[in-house]
Amino acid sequence: MHKSLSFIVALFMVFLTVSSLSQAQSPVGVQLYSFREQFAKDVKGTMQKVKDMGITYCEVAGYYGMDAKSFKAILDEYGIKPTGTGAGFDQLADPEKLKTVISEAKILGVKTVMCAWIPHNGTDFTIQDVEKAVKVFNEAGKTLAANGLSLLYHNHGYEFRSYKDHYLMDEIITRTNPSYVNFEMDILWTQHPGHNPVAWMKKYPTRWKAMHVKDRKKGTAGNQFGTMDVDNDMTLGEGDLNIADIIKQARQIGIKHFYIEDESPRSLEQVPHSIAFLKPMF
């Protein structure tokens, strides 16, 4: 009888430990695009899984057949706060579409609007593409700022091509008005074209305001095209990015919002391990 009671107590303690681990709050948020395939099939069920990971804030990437108000209600139901949302380049370039972006951002209650792609011809990204983008970003950013919102451009790899004695990314950063336009660093899409995320944060310490935290399979060949097989997205700490140094530098320059983005088909399995890997760094 005594042994049985001891076994029950031990089992109960294991249950409490597992429960506390599963409900421990994540020190970082998540880009919901990581679970795009799951959300497309079951929004509420997937949101429950996100909550179970301990995630309390996120960056939104679409509404999966809903409107912004309905999607925000589900986020509220599961206790997940949206702190940023995405917008396409065409939405920023069109004043009427930009009004919708602003309206939806206010419904979500976010403060940042992120654009993750500059249109260009195939793999040919040029200074002319930069000039068009800078004009759109500065104009849209000014309108967003007047509405209490901040515009962030999310790099995607193709911007790190040489131009004169520096890179096209330098042109984007220096030609945009910091009062209206700043940046969200995707660390994988900084390293993939052969650059050091820490060096770029040191170069422009006041311009990086948020971060997508990702890792890349060791041995993956990089390129300057903004392309990579999503299967190469790894659990943080298992790839070839120096995550600890990157996070340390990001925190030193004042980045507040870190979003895990895992585009692999294993995101539901990998993200909890990525969260556990990051916890000692915060």
Short mmCIF file of C-alpha atoms in Angstrom, two decimals:
data_model
loop_
_atom_site.label_atom_id
_atom_site.label_comp_id
_atom_site.label_asym_id
_atom_site.label_seq_id
_atom_site.Cartn_x
_atom_site.Cartn_y
_atom_site.Cartn_z
CA MET A 1 0.00 0.00 0.00
CA HIS A 2 2.84 2.34 0.90
CA LYS A 3 4.65 1.56 -2.36
CA SER A 4 1.46 2.21 -4.33
CA LEU A 5 1.01 5.58 -2.63
CA SER A 6 4.62 6.52 -3.34
CA PHE A 7 4.17 5.59 -6.98
CA ILE A 8 1.03 7.74 -7.26
CA VAL A 9 2.79 10.72 -5.65
CA ALA A 10 5.78 10.30 -7.98
CA LEU A 11 3.49 10.08 -11.00
CA PHE A 12 1.66 13.21 -9.89
CA MET A 13 4.94 15.10 -9.55
CA VAL A 14 5.98 14.06 -13.05
CA PHE A 15 2.62 15.28 -14.33
CA LEU A 16 3.12 18.65 -12.62
CA THR A 17 6.61 18.99 -14.04
CA VAL A 18 5.52 18.19 -17.59
CA SER A 19 2.55 20.53 -17.28
CA SER A 20 4.69 23.40 -16.02
CA LEU A 21 7.17 22.93 -18.86
CA SER A 22 4.46 22.88 -21.50
CA GLN A 23 2.90 26.06 -20.07
CA ALA A 24 6.18 27.95 -19.46
CA GLN A 25 6.09 31.31 -21.18
CA SER A 26 8.26 31.71 -24.25
CA PRO A 27 10.76 34.58 -24.13
CA VAL A 28 10.12 35.23 -27.83
CA GLY A 29 7.21 35.40 -30.23
CA VAL A 30 6.51 33.55 -33.44
CA GLN A 31 5.80 34.52 -37.02
CA LEU A 32 2.50 32.72 -37.62
CA TYR A 33 3.57 31.96 -41.20
CA SER A 34 5.55 29.14 -39.58
CA PHE A 35 2.26 27.25 -39.20
CA ARG A 36 0.61 28.31 -42.47
CA GLU A 37 -0.24 24.78 -43.55
CA GLN A 38 -1.80 23.94 -40.19
CA PHE A 39 -3.76 27.22 -39.98
CA ALA A 40 -5.16 26.62 -43.45
CA LYS A 41 -6.80 23.42 -42.14
CA ASP A 42 -7.71 24.35 -38.55
CA VAL A 43 -7.27 27.87 -37.21
CA LYS A 44 -8.44 27.30 -33.64
CA GLY A 45 -6.74 23.96 -33.24
CA THR A 46 -3.45 25.40 -34.47
CA MET A 47 -3.79 28.46 -32.25
CA GLN A 48 -4.22 26.13 -29.28
CA LYS A 49 -0.92 24.45 -30.21
CA VAL A 50 0.77 27.85 -30.44
CA LYS A 51 -0.58 28.72 -26.99
CA ASP A 52 0.61 25.37 -25.61
CA MET A 53 4.15 26.29 -26.67
CA GLY A 54 3.99 29.18 -24.21
CA ILE A 55 3.93 31.80 -26.96
CA THR A 56 2.24 35.04 -25.90
CA TYR A 57 2.95 37.33 -28.87
CA CYS A 58 3.19 36.95 -32.62
CA GLU A 59 3.59 38.55 -36.00
CA VAL A 60 0.55 38.01 -38.21
CA ALA A 61 0.76 36.75 -41.81
CA GLY A 62 -2.77 36.66 -43.21
CA TYR A 63 -6.13 35.66 -41.77
CA TYR A 64 -6.80 32.26 -43.36
CA GLY A 65 -10.17 33.07 -44.89
CA MET A 66 -11.26 35.36 -42.06
CA ASP A 67 -11.34 39.12 -41.75
CA ALA A 68 -9.00 40.95 -39.39
CA LYS A 69 -11.62 41.38 -36.69
CA SER A 70 -12.49 37.67 -36.57
CA PHE A 71 -8.84 36.62 -36.57
CA LYS A 72 -8.05 39.09 -33.77
CA ALA A 73 -10.92 37.62 -31.72
CA ILE A 74 -9.30 34.18 -31.97
CA LEU A 75 -5.91 35.56 -30.97
CA ASP A 76 -7.60 37.17 -27.96
CA GLU A 77 -9.37 33.93 -27.09
CA TYR A 78 -6.05 32.11 -26.86
CA GLY A 79 -4.15 34.92 -25.14
CA ILE A 80 -1.76 35.65 -28.00
CA LYS A 81 -1.00 39.32 -28.64
CA PRO A 82 -0.22 40.42 -32.21
CA THR A 83 2.63 42.93 -32.19
CA GLY A 84 3.23 43.14 -35.93
CA THR A 85 1.56 42.32 -39.22
CA GLY A 86 2.59 41.96 -42.85
CA ALA A 87 1.74 43.94 -45.97
CA GLY A 88 2.59 43.31 -49.59
CA PHE A 89 4.61 45.83 -51.59
CA ASP A 90 1.60 46.45 -53.84
CA GLN A 91 -0.48 47.35 -50.78
CA LEU A 92 2.09 49.92 -49.72
CA ALA A 93 2.31 51.37 -53.22
CA ASP A 94 -1.45 51.83 -53.66
CA PRO A 95 -2.97 54.59 -51.45
CA GLU A 96 -6.38 52.87 -51.31
CA LYS A 97 -4.88 49.51 -50.39
CA LEU A 98 -2.71 51.25 -47.81
CA LYS A 99 -5.86 52.55 -46.13
CA THR A 100 -6.96 48.93 -45.69
CA VAL A 101 -3.56 48.00 -44.25
CA ILE A 102 -3.89 50.81 -41.71
CA SER A 103 -7.45 49.87 -40.81
CA GLU A 104 -6.56 46.21 -40.28
CA ALA A 105 -3.43 47.07 -38.30
CA LYS A 106 -5.58 49.13 -35.94
CA ILE A 107 -8.08 46.29 -35.59
CA LEU A 108 -5.21 43.95 -34.68
CA GLY A 109 -3.75 46.51 -32.30
CA VAL A 110 -0.25 46.22 -33.73
CA LYS A 111 2.33 48.99 -33.99
CA THR A 112 4.45 47.68 -36.88
CA VAL A 113 3.71 46.80 -40.50
CA MET A 114 6.32 44.61 -42.18
CA CYS A 115 7.01 44.21 -45.90
CA ALA A 116 9.08 41.16 -46.83
CA TRP A 117 9.59 41.46 -50.58
CA ILE A 118 10.59 44.02 -53.18
CA PRO A 119 9.31 43.06 -56.66
CA HIS A 120 12.02 42.45 -59.22
CA ASN A 121 12.58 40.55 -62.44
CA GLY A 122 13.42 36.92 -61.68
CA THR A 123 16.75 36.80 -59.89
CA ASP A 124 17.86 40.17 -61.28
CA PHE A 125 17.70 42.70 -58.43
CA THR A 126 19.13 46.10 -59.40
CA ILE A 127 19.66 49.66 -58.17
CA GLN A 128 16.57 50.63 -60.17
CA ASP A 129 14.52 48.20 -58.07
CA VAL A 130 16.02 49.80 -54.97
CA GLU A 131 15.09 53.29 -56.15
CA LYS A 132 11.47 52.30 -56.78
CA ALA A 133 11.25 50.56 -53.41
CA VAL A 134 12.77 53.46 -51.48
CA LYS A 135 10.22 55.86 -52.97
CA VAL A 136 7.32 53.56 -52.02
CA PHE A 137 8.71 52.86 -48.54
CA ASN A 138 9.29 56.52 -47.71
CA GLU A 139 5.84 57.60 -48.89
CA ALA A 140 3.97 54.69 -47.30
CA GLY A 141 6.05 54.95 -44.15
CA LYS A 142 5.13 58.61 -43.77
CA THR A 143 1.43 57.76 -44.06
CA LEU A 144 1.76 54.89 -41.60
CA ALA A 145 3.63 57.09 -39.13
CA ALA A 146 0.83 59.66 -39.30
CA ASN A 147 -1.46 56.85 -38.18
CA GLY A 148 0.72 55.73 -35.29
CA LEU A 149 2.33 52.82 -37.16
CA SER A 150 5.92 51.95 -38.09
CA LEU A 151 7.03 50.42 -41.39
CA LEU A 152 9.68 47.71 -41.32
CA TYR A 153 11.34 46.17 -44.35
CA HIS A 154 12.32 42.52 -43.90
CA ASN A 155 15.44 41.59 -45.86
CA HIS A 156 15.32 38.51 -48.05
CA GLY A 157 18.85 37.87 -49.29
CA TYR A 158 18.90 39.41 -52.76
CA GLU A 159 19.62 42.88 -51.30
CA PHE A 160 23.18 41.90 -50.29
CA ARG A 161 24.67 42.15 -53.77
CA SER A 162 27.67 44.38 -54.35
CA TYR A 163 27.00 47.90 -55.57
CA LYS A 164 29.87 50.35 -56.04
CA ASP A 165 31.98 49.97 -52.87
CA HIS A 166 29.20 48.54 -50.71
CA TYR A 167 25.91 46.67 -51.14
CA LEU A 168 22.38 47.31 -52.35
CA MET A 169 21.20 46.79 -48.76
CA ASP A 170 23.27 49.83 -47.78
CA GLU A 171 21.42 51.82 -50.42
CA ILE A 172 18.03 50.74 -49.07
CA ILE A 173 18.99 51.63 -45.51
CA THR A 174 20.68 54.97 -46.20
CA ARG A 175 18.08 56.19 -48.71
CA THR A 176 15.08 55.53 -46.47
CA ASN A 177 14.00 58.05 -43.86
CA PRO A 178 14.48 56.55 -40.36
CA SER A 179 11.49 58.54 -39.14
CA TYR A 180 9.29 56.50 -41.48
CA VAL A 181 11.16 53.31 -42.42
CA ASN A 182 13.22 50.85 -40.41
CA PHE A 183 14.11 47.18 -40.63
CA GLU A 184 13.35 43.70 -39.42
CA MET A 185 16.41 41.48 -39.76
CA ASP A 186 15.85 37.95 -40.95
CA ILE A 187 19.08 36.41 -39.75
CA LEU A 188 18.95 33.46 -42.14
CA TRP A 189 18.38 35.74 -45.13
CA THR A 190 21.34 37.82 -43.98
CA GLN A 191 23.74 34.89 -43.66
CA HIS A 192 22.48 32.95 -46.70
CA PRO A 193 23.97 35.47 -49.18
CA GLY A 194 27.25 35.36 -47.27
CA HIS A 195 26.92 38.14 -44.69
CA ASN A 196 27.27 38.34 -40.92
CA PRO A 197 24.09 39.41 -39.06
CA VAL A 198 26.13 40.77 -36.15
CA ALA A 199 28.20 42.98 -38.47
CA TRP A 200 25.08 44.48 -40.04
CA MET A 201 23.59 45.24 -36.64
CA LYS A 202 26.82 46.96 -35.62
CA LYS A 203 26.87 48.91 -38.88
CA TYR A 204 23.32 50.26 -38.47
CA PRO A 205 22.50 49.87 -34.76
CA THR A 206 19.53 52.24 -34.76
CA ARG A 207 17.74 50.86 -37.82
CA TRP A 208 17.00 47.25 -36.84
CA LYS A 209 13.79 47.13 -34.79
CA ALA A 210 12.69 43.48 -34.91
CA MET A 211 14.13 40.09 -35.84
CA HIS A 212 13.17 36.80 -37.45
CA VAL A 213 15.16 34.11 -35.67
CA LYS A 214 15.94 31.10 -37.86
CA ASP A 215 18.65 28.52 -38.35
CA ARG A 216 19.97 26.83 -41.48
CA LYS A 217 21.05 23.26 -42.08
CA LYS A 218 24.81 22.89 -41.91
CA GLY A 219 26.43 22.63 -45.31
CA THR A 220 23.67 24.51 -47.14
CA ALA A 221 25.00 26.42 -50.13
CA GLY A 222 24.05 30.10 -50.01
CA ASN A 223 23.08 32.43 -52.82
CA GLN A 224 22.09 36.04 -53.47
CA PHE A 225 18.72 35.21 -55.03
CA GLY A 226 16.55 34.95 -51.91
CA THR A 227 15.89 31.27 -52.53
CA MET A 228 16.39 28.18 -50.37
CA ASP A 229 14.62 24.87 -49.87
CA VAL A 230 12.42 25.33 -46.78
CA ASP A 231 13.46 21.86 -45.65
CA ASN A 232 16.79 23.45 -44.70
CA ASP A 233 15.14 25.44 -41.87
CA MET A 234 16.42 23.82 -38.69
CA THR A 235 15.68 23.87 -34.96
CA LEU A 236 17.61 26.79 -33.50
CA GLY A 237 21.04 25.68 -32.37
CA GLU A 238 21.23 22.76 -34.78
CA GLY A 239 22.23 24.77 -37.84
CA ASP A 240 25.17 26.93 -38.89
CA LEU A 241 24.11 30.34 -37.55
CA ASN A 242 25.74 31.61 -34.36
CA ILE A 243 22.44 32.29 -32.63
CA ALA A 244 23.92 33.23 -29.24
CA ASP A 245 26.11 36.02 -30.64
CA ILE A 246 23.29 37.28 -32.84
CA ILE A 247 20.80 37.47 -29.98
CA LYS A 248 23.38 39.13 -27.72
CA GLN A 249 24.04 41.86 -30.29
CA ALA A 250 20.34 42.30 -31.03
CA ARG A 251 19.58 42.87 -27.38
CA GLN A 252 22.50 45.30 -27.08
CA ILE A 253 21.06 47.51 -29.83
CA GLY A 254 17.61 47.41 -28.26
CA ILE A 255 15.62 44.99 -30.39
CA LYS A 256 12.49 44.07 -28.44
CA HIS A 257 10.53 41.77 -30.72
CA PHE A 258 12.05 38.44 -31.71
CA TYR A 259 9.93 36.10 -33.83
CA ILE A 260 10.85 32.50 -34.48
CA GLU A 261 10.13 31.75 -38.10
CA ASP A 262 10.38 28.12 -39.13
CA GLU A 263 9.28 27.51 -42.71
CA SER A 264 10.05 23.80 -42.68
CA PRO A 265 7.36 21.10 -42.76
CA ARG A 266 8.54 20.20 -39.22
CA SER A 267 7.70 23.55 -37.61
CA LEU A 268 5.25 22.18 -35.03
CA GLU A 269 7.91 19.79 -33.77
CA GLN A 270 10.88 22.15 -34.08
CA VAL A 271 9.55 25.41 -32.63
CA PRO A 272 9.18 24.13 -29.02
CA HIS A 273 12.81 22.98 -29.11
CA SER A 274 13.85 26.34 -30.57
CA ILE A 275 12.08 28.11 -27.70
CA ALA A 276 13.90 25.93 -25.16
CA PHE A 277 17.22 26.73 -26.87
CA LEU A 278 16.58 30.48 -26.65
CA LYS A 279 15.43 30.67 -23.03
CA PRO A 280 18.92 30.94 -21.45
CA MET A 281 19.65 33.93 -23.72
CA PHE A 282 16.86 36.08 -22.27
#
